[in-house]
Coordinates of C-alpha atoms and ligand atoms in Angstrom, one line a residue:
Chain C
M1 CA 142.6 124.6 104.7
I2 CA 144.0 121.1 105.4
E3 CA 145.9 122.5 108.3
F4 CA 142.8 124.2 109.6
L5 CA 141.0 120.9 109.6
L6 CA 143.9 119.0 111.1
E7 CA 144.6 121.5 113.9
P8 CA 141.8 120.5 116.3
L9 CA 142.7 116.8 115.9
E10 CA 145.6 117.4 118.3
Y11 CA 143.2 117.4 121.1
E12 CA 142.0 114.1 122.4
F13 CA 138.5 115.4 123.3
F14 CA 138.1 116.4 119.6
W15 CA 139.1 112.9 118.4
H16 CA 136.7 111.3 120.7
G17 CA 133.9 113.8 119.7
L18 CA 134.7 113.2 116.0
L19 CA 134.5 109.4 116.4
A20 CA 131.3 109.7 118.4
T21 CA 129.5 112.0 116.0
L22 CA 130.6 110.0 113.0
M23 CA 129.2 106.8 114.5
V24 CA 126.1 108.4 116.0
G25 CA 125.3 110.3 112.8
A26 CA 125.7 107.2 110.6
S27 CA 123.6 104.9 112.8
C28 CA 120.9 107.6 113.2
G29 CA 120.8 108.0 109.4
L30 CA 120.5 104.3 108.8
I31 CA 117.8 103.7 111.4
G32 CA 116.2 107.0 110.4
A33 CA 115.6 105.8 106.9
L34 CA 113.4 103.1 108.2
V35 CA 111.9 105.4 110.8
I36 CA 110.5 107.7 108.1
L37 CA 109.4 104.9 105.8
R38 CA 107.6 103.1 108.6
G39 CA 106.0 106.4 109.7
M40 CA 107.6 106.3 113.1
S41 CA 109.1 109.8 113.3
Y42 CA 107.0 110.6 116.3
V43 CA 108.2 107.3 118.0
G44 CA 111.8 108.5 117.7
H45 CA 110.9 111.9 119.2
G46 CA 108.9 110.2 122.0
L47 CA 111.5 107.6 122.9
S48 CA 114.3 110.1 123.3
H49 CA 112.2 112.0 125.8
A50 CA 111.3 108.8 127.7
A51 CA 115.0 107.8 127.8
F52 CA 115.8 111.2 129.3
G53 CA 113.2 110.6 132.0
G54 CA 114.8 107.2 132.6
A55 CA 118.3 108.7 132.9
V56 CA 117.2 111.1 135.6
V57 CA 115.4 108.4 137.5
G58 CA 118.5 106.2 137.1
F59 CA 120.6 109.0 138.5
I60 CA 118.7 109.4 141.7
L61 CA 118.7 105.6 142.1
N62 CA 122.5 105.6 141.7
L63 CA 122.2 103.6 138.5
N64 CA 124.4 104.1 135.4
F65 CA 123.1 106.8 133.1
Y66 CA 122.6 104.3 130.2
A67 CA 121.0 101.7 132.4
G68 CA 118.3 104.1 133.5
A69 CA 117.7 105.5 130.0
G70 CA 117.7 102.0 128.5
A71 CA 115.3 100.5 131.0
M72 CA 112.8 103.4 130.6
G73 CA 113.1 103.3 126.8
L74 CA 112.4 99.6 126.8
L75 CA 109.5 100.1 129.1
A76 CA 108.1 102.8 126.8
V77 CA 108.4 100.5 123.7
L78 CA 106.5 97.7 125.5
L79 CA 103.9 100.0 126.9
I80 CA 103.2 101.7 123.6
N81 CA 102.9 98.2 122.0
R82 CA 100.5 97.1 124.6
I83 CA 98.3 100.2 124.5
T84 CA 98.0 100.2 120.7
R85 CA 97.3 96.5 120.4
S86 CA 93.6 96.8 121.3
G87 CA 93.3 99.3 118.4
T88 CA 91.1 101.8 120.3
I89 CA 94.0 104.2 120.9
K90 CA 96.2 105.1 118.0
L91 CA 99.9 105.0 118.0
D92 CA 100.6 108.7 118.1
A93 CA 98.3 109.2 121.1
A94 CA 99.9 106.2 122.9
I95 CA 103.4 107.7 122.3
G96 CA 102.1 111.0 123.6
I97 CA 100.7 109.5 126.8
V98 CA 103.6 107.2 127.7
T99 CA 106.7 109.2 126.7
N100 CA 105.5 112.6 127.9
A101 CA 104.7 111.1 131.3
M102 CA 108.2 109.7 131.5
F103 CA 109.8 112.9 130.4
A104 CA 107.7 114.9 132.8
L105 CA 108.9 112.5 135.6
G106 CA 112.5 113.4 134.8
V107 CA 111.8 117.1 134.6
A108 CA 109.9 117.0 137.9
I109 CA 112.8 115.3 139.7
I110 CA 115.3 117.8 138.2
S111 CA 113.3 120.8 139.3
Q112 CA 113.0 119.3 142.8
V113 CA 116.7 118.5 143.2
R114 CA 118.2 121.6 141.5
A115 CA 121.7 120.6 142.5
F116 CA 122.3 118.2 139.6
S117 CA 120.4 120.0 136.9
Q118 CA 123.7 120.8 135.2
S119 CA 124.6 117.1 134.7
F120 CA 121.6 116.8 132.4
E121 CA 122.4 119.7 130.2
A122 CA 124.4 117.4 128.0
A123 CA 121.5 115.0 127.7
L124 CA 119.1 117.8 126.8
F125 CA 121.2 119.7 124.3
G126 CA 124.2 117.5 123.5
N127 CA 127.8 117.9 124.4
I128 CA 130.9 116.5 122.7
L129 CA 133.3 117.5 125.4
G130 CA 134.3 114.9 127.8
I131 CA 133.3 111.8 125.8
T132 CA 134.9 108.9 127.7
E133 CA 136.3 105.7 126.1
G134 CA 133.4 103.9 127.8
D135 CA 130.9 106.1 125.8
L136 CA 132.8 105.4 122.6
L137 CA 132.7 101.7 123.3
L138 CA 129.0 101.8 123.8
I139 CA 128.4 103.9 120.7
G140 CA 130.7 101.6 118.7
F141 CA 128.8 98.5 119.9
V142 CA 125.4 100.0 119.1
S143 CA 126.6 101.2 115.6
L144 CA 127.9 97.7 114.8
S145 CA 124.7 96.0 116.1
T146 CA 122.4 98.2 114.1
L147 CA 124.5 97.8 111.0
T148 CA 124.5 94.0 111.4
M149 CA 120.9 93.7 112.2
M150 CA 119.8 95.9 109.3
F151 CA 121.8 93.6 107.0
L152 CA 120.4 90.4 108.5
M153 CA 116.9 91.7 108.6
Y154 CA 117.0 93.5 105.2
R155 CA 114.4 91.3 103.6
P156 CA 111.7 91.0 106.3
L157 CA 112.3 94.7 107.1
L158 CA 111.7 95.9 103.5
F159 CA 108.7 93.7 103.0
S160 CA 107.0 94.5 106.3
T161 CA 107.7 98.2 105.9
F162 CA 106.3 98.3 102.4
D163 CA 103.2 96.2 103.0
Q164 CA 102.6 94.9 106.5
E165 CA 99.4 92.9 105.7
A166 CA 100.9 91.1 102.7
A167 CA 104.1 90.4 104.6
R168 CA 102.1 88.6 107.3
V169 CA 100.3 86.5 104.7
F170 CA 103.6 85.6 103.1
G171 CA 104.8 84.3 106.5
I172 CA 106.9 87.2 107.9
R173 CA 106.4 87.6 111.7
T174 CA 105.8 91.3 111.4
A175 CA 105.2 91.8 115.1
S176 CA 108.7 90.5 115.9
V177 CA 110.2 92.6 113.1
Q178 CA 108.5 95.7 114.6
L179 CA 109.7 94.8 118.1
I180 CA 113.3 94.2 117.1
F181 CA 113.3 97.4 115.1
S182 CA 111.9 99.4 118.0
L183 CA 114.7 98.0 120.2
L184 CA 117.3 99.0 117.7
L185 CA 115.8 102.5 117.6
T186 CA 115.9 102.7 121.4
L187 CA 119.5 101.5 121.5
T188 CA 120.5 104.1 118.9
I189 CA 118.6 106.9 120.7
I190 CA 120.3 106.1 124.0
A191 CA 123.7 105.9 122.5
S192 CA 123.1 109.3 120.8
M193 CA 121.5 111.1 123.7
N194 CA 124.6 112.6 125.3
I195 CA 126.1 113.5 121.9
V196 CA 123.3 115.3 120.1
G197 CA 120.9 115.8 123.0
V198 CA 117.3 114.6 123.5
T199 CA 115.9 117.7 121.9
M200 CA 117.8 117.1 118.7
I201 CA 117.6 113.3 118.3
A202 CA 114.4 113.2 116.2
A203 CA 116.0 115.6 113.7
T204 CA 119.3 113.7 113.6
L205 CA 117.3 110.5 112.8
I206 CA 115.1 112.0 110.2
T207 CA 116.9 114.7 108.3
P208 CA 119.7 112.6 106.6
A209 CA 117.1 110.0 105.8
A210 CA 114.9 112.6 104.2
T211 CA 117.8 113.9 102.2
A212 CA 118.6 110.4 101.0
R213 CA 115.0 109.9 100.0
L214 CA 115.3 112.9 97.7
M215 CA 118.4 111.5 96.2
T216 CA 117.2 108.1 95.2
D217 CA 114.1 106.0 94.5
C218 CA 115.7 102.8 95.5
F219 CA 115.3 101.4 98.9
S220 CA 118.7 99.8 99.4
R221 CA 120.4 102.9 98.1
M222 CA 118.4 105.1 100.3
L223 CA 119.6 103.1 103.4
I224 CA 123.3 103.4 102.2
Y225 CA 122.9 107.1 101.4
A226 CA 121.2 107.9 104.7
W227 CA 124.1 106.1 106.5
I228 CA 126.8 108.0 104.7
I229 CA 125.0 111.4 104.8
G230 CA 124.4 110.8 108.5
G231 CA 128.1 110.2 109.1
I232 CA 129.1 113.2 107.1
T233 CA 126.6 115.4 108.9
G234 CA 127.9 114.2 112.2
V235 CA 131.6 114.9 111.4
A236 CA 130.8 118.3 109.7
G237 CA 128.6 119.3 112.6
M238 CA 131.4 118.4 115.0
Y239 CA 133.9 120.7 113.2
L240 CA 131.4 123.5 112.8
S241 CA 130.4 123.3 116.5
Y242 CA 134.1 123.5 117.4
I243 CA 134.8 126.4 115.1
F244 CA 131.7 128.5 116.1
N245 CA 131.6 127.2 119.6
T246 CA 128.0 126.2 119.3
A247 CA 126.1 123.3 120.8
S248 CA 127.0 120.1 119.0
G249 CA 123.5 118.7 118.6
A250 CA 122.1 121.9 117.2
T251 CA 125.0 122.4 114.8
I252 CA 124.6 118.8 113.5
V253 CA 120.9 119.3 113.0
L254 CA 121.5 122.7 111.2
F255 CA 124.1 121.2 108.9
G256 CA 121.8 118.3 108.2
A257 CA 118.9 120.7 107.3
S258 CA 121.2 122.6 105.0
L259 CA 122.1 119.4 103.1
Y260 CA 118.4 118.7 102.8
C261 CA 117.7 122.1 101.4
L262 CA 120.6 121.7 98.9
S263 CA 119.3 118.3 97.8
W264 CA 115.7 119.7 97.5
L265 CA 117.0 122.6 95.4
T266 CA 119.0 120.3 93.2
N267 CA 115.9 118.2 92.6
F268 CA 113.8 121.3 91.9
L269 CA 116.3 122.7 89.4
H270 CA 116.7 119.3 87.7
D271 CA 112.9 118.9 87.3
R272 CA 112.7 122.4 85.9
Y273 CA 115.5 121.6 83.4
V274 CA 113.8 118.4 82.3
L275 CA 110.4 120.1 81.9
Q276 CA 112.0 122.9 79.9
N277 CA 113.6 120.3 77.6
H278 CA 110.2 118.8 77.1
L279 CA 108.7 122.1 76.2
D280 CA 111.5 122.8 73.8
G281 CA 110.9 119.5 72.2
K282 CA 114.4 118.2 72.8
S283 CA 113.4 115.4 75.0
D284 CA 112.7 111.7 74.6
F285 CA 109.1 112.1 75.8
V286 CA 108.0 109.1 73.7
Q287 CA 109.9 106.8 76.0
T288 CA 107.0 105.8 78.3
T289 CA 104.6 105.3 75.4
Q290 CA 107.0 103.0 73.7
H291 CA 107.3 100.9 76.9
Q292 CA 103.7 100.4 77.1
S293 CA 103.2 99.3 73.5
V294 CA 106.0 96.8 73.7
E295 CA 104.6 95.5 76.9
R296 CA 101.2 94.9 75.4
N297 CA 102.8 92.8 72.7
E298 CA 104.7 90.7 75.2
A299 CA 101.5 90.1 77.2
G300 CA 99.9 88.7 74.0
L301 CA 96.5 89.4 75.4
Chain A
M1 CA 67.9 77.7 88.4
S2 CA 69.1 76.1 91.5
T3 CA 72.0 77.2 93.6
R4 CA 74.4 74.3 93.8
A5 CA 76.0 73.9 97.2
I6 CA 79.5 72.5 97.3
S7 CA 79.0 69.6 99.6
S8 CA 79.3 66.8 97.1
T9 CA 80.8 63.5 98.2
E10 CA 84.0 64.4 96.3
S11 CA 84.8 67.3 98.6
D12 CA 84.4 65.0 101.6
V13 CA 87.2 62.7 100.3
Y14 CA 89.6 65.4 99.1
P15 CA 89.9 68.3 101.5
A16 CA 88.6 71.6 100.1
A17 CA 91.1 74.4 99.2
V18 CA 89.3 76.6 101.8
S19 CA 86.9 75.4 104.4
L20 CA 85.3 77.6 107.0
T21 CA 83.1 76.1 109.7
D22 CA 80.9 78.1 112.0
V23 CA 83.2 81.1 111.7
T24 CA 82.2 84.4 113.4
A25 CA 84.4 87.4 112.8
G26 CA 84.3 91.0 113.8
Y27 CA 86.2 94.0 115.3
G28 CA 85.7 94.4 119.0
P29 CA 82.0 94.4 119.7
H30 CA 81.1 94.8 116.1
I31 CA 80.3 91.5 114.4
V32 CA 80.8 91.4 110.7
F33 CA 79.6 87.9 110.0
K34 CA 78.2 85.1 112.2
R35 CA 78.6 81.4 112.0
L36 CA 79.6 81.3 108.4
S37 CA 80.3 77.9 106.8
L38 CA 81.8 78.0 103.4
K39 CA 83.8 75.6 101.2
I40 CA 85.8 76.4 98.1
D41 CA 86.8 73.4 96.0
K42 CA 90.3 72.9 94.8
G43 CA 90.8 74.4 91.3
Q44 CA 87.9 76.7 91.7
F45 CA 88.0 80.3 90.3
A46 CA 85.5 82.0 92.6
G47 CA 84.5 85.6 93.0
I48 CA 83.0 87.0 96.2
V49 CA 80.5 89.8 95.4
G50 CA 78.5 92.0 97.7
P51 CA 78.0 95.7 98.7
T52 CA 80.7 97.9 100.3
A53 CA 81.4 97.1 103.9
C54 CA 79.6 93.8 103.8
G55 CA 82.7 92.0 105.1
K56 CA 84.4 90.8 101.9
T57 CA 87.8 91.9 103.0
T58 CA 87.3 90.7 106.5
L59 CA 86.4 87.3 105.0
L60 CA 89.6 87.2 103.0
K61 CA 91.7 88.2 105.9
T62 CA 90.1 85.5 108.0
I63 CA 91.0 83.0 105.3
L64 CA 94.5 84.4 105.1
G65 CA 95.0 84.3 108.8
T66 CA 95.7 88.0 109.3
H67 CA 92.4 88.5 111.1
S68 CA 91.6 86.0 113.9
P69 CA 88.0 84.9 113.9
L70 CA 86.1 85.2 117.2
S71 CA 85.1 81.5 116.9
G72 CA 85.0 78.7 114.4
T73 CA 87.6 76.9 112.3
V74 CA 89.4 77.8 109.1
L75 CA 91.1 75.1 107.2
L76 CA 93.2 75.4 104.1
D77 CA 93.6 72.2 102.2
G78 CA 92.4 70.4 105.4
Q79 CA 95.1 71.9 107.6
A80 CA 94.9 74.7 110.2
L81 CA 96.5 78.0 109.1
N82 CA 99.4 77.6 111.5
D83 CA 100.4 74.3 110.0
I84 CA 100.5 75.1 106.3
P85 CA 103.9 75.7 104.8
R86 CA 104.9 79.2 103.8
G87 CA 104.4 80.2 100.2
I88 CA 101.3 78.1 99.7
I89 CA 99.0 81.2 99.6
G90 CA 99.6 83.9 97.2
Y91 CA 98.0 87.2 98.1
V92 CA 97.4 90.4 96.0
P93 CA 96.3 93.3 98.3
Q94 CA 93.8 95.9 97.2
L95 CA 95.8 98.5 95.2
G96 CA 94.3 101.3 97.2
S97 CA 96.1 100.1 100.3
V98 CA 99.6 100.4 98.9
D99 CA 101.9 103.4 99.5
W100 CA 102.9 104.2 95.9
R101 CA 105.6 106.7 97.0
F102 CA 107.6 104.0 98.7
P103 CA 111.1 103.8 97.1
V104 CA 110.9 100.4 95.3
T105 CA 111.0 99.3 91.7
V106 CA 108.7 96.8 90.1
E107 CA 111.5 94.1 90.3
E108 CA 111.9 94.7 94.1
V109 CA 108.2 94.4 94.6
I110 CA 108.2 91.0 92.9
L111 CA 111.3 89.8 94.7
M112 CA 109.5 90.4 98.0
G113 CA 107.7 87.1 97.3
F114 CA 111.0 85.4 98.2
Y115 CA 111.6 87.4 101.4
T116 CA 110.1 84.8 103.6
G117 CA 112.5 82.1 102.5
K118 CA 115.7 81.0 104.1
R119 CA 118.0 83.3 102.2
I120 CA 119.2 86.2 104.3
W121 CA 121.5 88.1 101.9
P122 CA 119.7 91.3 100.9
W123 CA 120.5 90.8 97.2
P124 CA 118.6 88.2 95.0
S125 CA 120.2 84.9 94.0
M126 CA 120.5 84.0 90.4
E127 CA 117.5 81.6 90.6
E128 CA 115.4 84.3 92.3
R129 CA 116.2 86.8 89.6
E130 CA 115.5 84.4 86.8
R131 CA 112.2 83.4 88.3
V132 CA 111.2 87.1 88.6
H133 CA 112.2 87.8 85.0
D134 CA 110.3 84.8 83.7
L135 CA 107.2 85.8 85.5
A136 CA 107.5 89.4 84.5
Y137 CA 107.9 88.4 80.9
R138 CA 104.8 86.2 81.1
L139 CA 102.7 88.9 82.7
G140 CA 103.9 91.5 80.2
I141 CA 105.8 93.8 82.7
Y142 CA 109.3 92.8 81.7
R143 CA 110.0 96.3 80.3
C144 CA 109.1 98.1 83.5
L145 CA 111.0 95.9 85.9
G146 CA 113.4 98.7 86.6
Q147 CA 110.8 101.3 87.0
Q148 CA 109.7 103.0 90.2
I149 CA 106.3 101.7 91.2
S150 CA 104.9 105.2 91.3
N151 CA 105.7 105.6 87.6
T152 CA 103.7 102.6 86.5
S153 CA 100.1 102.3 85.3
G154 CA 97.3 100.7 87.3
G155 CA 97.4 97.6 85.1
Q156 CA 101.2 97.2 85.5
R157 CA 101.0 97.6 89.3
Q158 CA 98.3 95.0 89.4
R159 CA 100.5 92.6 87.4
A160 CA 103.6 93.4 89.6
F161 CA 101.6 92.3 92.7
L162 CA 100.2 89.3 90.9
A163 CA 103.8 88.3 90.0
R164 CA 104.9 88.7 93.6
A165 CA 102.0 86.4 94.6
L166 CA 103.0 83.8 92.1
V167 CA 106.8 83.5 92.7
N168 CA 106.4 80.6 95.2
N169 CA 104.0 78.6 93.0
P170 CA 101.1 79.0 95.4
A171 CA 98.2 76.5 95.6
L172 CA 95.7 79.2 96.5
L173 CA 95.7 82.8 95.1
V174 CA 93.7 85.4 96.9
L175 CA 93.0 88.8 95.5
D176 CA 91.2 91.7 97.1
E177 CA 89.3 93.9 94.6
P178 CA 91.6 93.2 91.6
T179 CA 89.1 95.0 89.3
S180 CA 89.2 98.3 91.3
G181 CA 91.4 101.2 90.4
V182 CA 92.3 100.0 86.9
D183 CA 90.6 100.9 83.7
I184 CA 88.1 98.6 82.0
K185 CA 90.6 97.2 79.5
A186 CA 93.1 96.4 82.2
Q187 CA 90.3 94.9 84.2
H188 CA 89.4 92.6 81.3
E189 CA 93.0 91.6 80.8
V190 CA 93.7 90.9 84.4
L191 CA 90.6 88.6 84.7
H192 CA 91.6 86.9 81.5
L193 CA 95.1 86.4 82.9
L194 CA 93.7 85.0 86.1
G195 CA 91.6 82.6 84.0
D196 CA 94.9 81.3 82.4
I197 CA 96.5 80.9 85.8
N198 CA 93.5 79.1 87.1
S199 CA 93.6 76.7 84.2
E200 CA 97.1 75.6 85.4
G201 CA 95.5 74.3 88.6
I202 CA 95.8 77.2 91.0
T203 CA 92.7 77.9 93.1
I204 CA 91.7 81.5 92.9
L205 CA 89.5 83.5 95.2
L206 CA 88.8 87.2 94.7
T207 CA 86.4 89.9 95.8
T208 CA 84.9 92.4 93.5
H209 CA 82.0 94.7 93.3
D210 CA 81.9 94.6 89.5
L211 CA 79.1 92.1 88.8
N212 CA 79.4 92.3 85.1
A213 CA 83.1 91.4 85.2
V214 CA 82.3 88.4 87.3
A215 CA 79.4 87.4 85.1
S216 CA 81.6 87.4 82.0
H217 CA 84.9 85.9 83.4
L218 CA 84.3 83.8 86.5
P219 CA 82.8 80.3 86.6
W220 CA 81.7 80.6 90.2
V221 CA 80.3 83.4 92.3
I222 CA 79.6 83.7 96.0
C223 CA 77.0 86.3 97.0
F224 CA 78.0 87.7 100.3
R225 CA 76.4 90.2 102.7
N226 CA 77.5 89.8 106.3
G227 CA 77.0 86.1 105.6
L228 CA 76.5 83.7 102.7
I229 CA 73.5 84.5 100.5
A230 CA 74.1 82.0 97.7
Q231 CA 76.9 80.5 95.6
G232 CA 76.9 78.9 92.2
R233 CA 77.5 79.6 88.5
P234 CA 76.8 83.2 87.5
R235 CA 73.9 82.2 85.2
D236 CA 72.2 80.4 88.1
I237 CA 73.0 82.9 90.7
F238 CA 72.4 86.2 89.0
T239 CA 68.7 86.3 89.5
N240 CA 66.7 89.3 90.6
D241 CA 65.8 87.6 93.8
I242 CA 69.4 86.8 94.9
L243 CA 70.9 90.1 93.8
T244 CA 68.2 92.0 95.5
R245 CA 68.9 90.1 98.7
T246 CA 72.6 90.8 98.3
Y247 CA 72.5 94.4 97.4
G248 CA 69.0 95.5 98.4
G249 CA 67.3 98.0 96.1
D250 CA 66.4 97.5 92.5
I251 CA 68.6 95.4 90.3
T252 CA 67.7 94.7 86.7
I253 CA 69.2 91.9 84.7
V254 CA 69.3 92.3 80.9
R255 CA 69.8 89.0 79.1
H256 CA 70.6 88.7 75.5
E257 CA 71.4 85.2 74.3
D258 CA 74.6 84.2 76.2
Y259 CA 75.3 87.7 77.4
F260 CA 73.8 89.4 80.4
L261 CA 74.2 92.7 81.9
I262 CA 73.4 93.8 85.4
A263 CA 72.1 97.3 86.0
T264 CA 70.8 99.1 89.0
G265 CA 67.9 101.5 89.3
T266 CA 64.8 101.7 87.2
P267 CA 65.0 101.5 83.4
I268 CA 64.9 104.7 81.3
H269 CA 62.0 104.7 78.9
F270 CA 62.6 106.9 75.8
S271 CA 59.6 108.7 74.4
D272 CA 58.9 108.5 70.7
G273 CA 60.1 112.0 70.0
D274 CA 63.6 111.3 71.1
P275 CA 66.3 110.7 68.5
Ligands
ADP401 N1 90.3 97.3 111.2 C1 88.9 97.5 111.4 N2 88.5 97.9 112.6 C2 87.2 98.1 112.9 N3 86.2 97.8 112.0 C3 86.6 97.4 110.7 C4 88.0 97.2 110.4 N4 88.0 96.8 109.1 C5 86.8 96.7 108.7 N5 85.9 97.1 109.6 C6 84.4 97.2 109.5 O1 84.0 95.9 109.2 C7 83.0 95.9 108.2 C8 83.4 95.1 107.0 O2 84.5 95.7 106.3 P1 85.2 95.0 105.1 O3 85.4 93.6 105.4 O4 86.4 95.9 104.8 O5 84.1 95.2 104.0 P2 84.2 95.1 102.4 O6 85.6 94.6 102.0 O7 83.1 94.2 101.9 O8 84.0 96.5 101.9 C9 82.8 97.4 107.9 O9 81.6 97.8 108.6 C10 84.0 98.1 108.4 O10 83.7 99.4 108.8
MG402 MG1 87.1 95.5 100.9

């Protein structure tokens, strides 16, 4: 078993892929936890498509892949912010308008210049072959920045995610928090694009976070779990994709989904077990009632 | 039975806790209230009453600075909203607006009160934790500090948010509909608690649509319906005339010695044959 796991490590491309999927998986998990709590799943989906359009535009303008994707992602964030500010058009509609147009632009260009459609296959479906040291450097930088920023912004992020209106009253600049978070999300998406593919980024963001949510009711723990589960999912997906010779993004997403199912099943069985104990009269069901009576005494009302 | 306006000489010398001058607010082309002028004295415990959608929440948000008025000035303690230091306003949102499935415990909710301060470490300092525990003990929610908010009762949630609003020792406490979504006993308890907090010198402003709760607990009411109708002590304010102007329709006031009860609709007359 160990040998089986160690064998592919002899190849440099595998090493690179493993490092990349580990970092991408972990960052996506961490950012994803906030994405689902802030109700921004569709933003993640949209931004990845906008970034793809940007990468294609960048390509025909002879720009760097990441520069094009980054510029377009940034533009999408700013446009979406601008459109929703007036309040007449809701967030999901604004995302639909902006990011689909940008994605369509990329698709239109590719269909016109068929010659390079192959170079974008990685961006669409993910590819862990041929990850350069430059890619790794960028992914490492993005992972480190997201981790640092999440740590530094933990307090305002938690408050504004939980209760935006109150956070503003208490003096948190919620608009800046939202903008910084959107930028981190864009960075993460761009760094992940070639690894998992545009089509799979939304799931890479959300699935480990959703699994983490099932495992804990504590915000900080949810972030840490999502980070770890994301990393594990990335590494396991990488191995499985090597073994079965399947697309890396799809494999990572499928592995993530299985973890989610497992976690859901565990919760379900646990709840059943607790309920059964209640019915059998073995449980400590008086616990909550006790809490309440003690609390009334303390209040002294 | 006169409505006492708060424009005594005193409030000209000492700035009012809240002072609105000619404030017009609305959403896009829809104006909610026009040229409203209103002063709330320091140390006041005032309730804003009025029918649904009459602009109570909009008025609170204008005072809190989360909704920008179209025109007019809002001063808190004589200062513009941008100039007041953080933590001077405590705010308890309407419980209905909170996402109860969010993964936080009661303790984390209360700690959020500190999240605008200078500290950046995610975990709480000793002083922060102590303050939270003291407040929780005082408000009777010490036992449920570690509980998930979704597992707490309406009364406990209300107190958790109240504790969060109090951690920074605010000068002004603003609550949106604190009597909604909790049972009648919790309602009574929360208003009683607010009375205690007010007696320590904190100005309190709340909205409610429960006239009877206001009548029995609050020293000052503001009748509001897309503008100021009247303000004063409940016994002076709660007249058929003013309440009808506030709510429209039939309002009956039943007085019995010091108690009074406000009812809507026409009274039921029992015939002799009924038990
Ligand atoms: N964000 C908003 N956008 C547009 N209209 C709003 C918004 N919030 C409130 N309104 C409208 O403003 C009016 C006053 O609402 P609100 O202040 O919430 O009343 P209340 O709190 O007294 O029930 C209502 O007609 C409501 O529909
Ligand atoms: Mg309201």
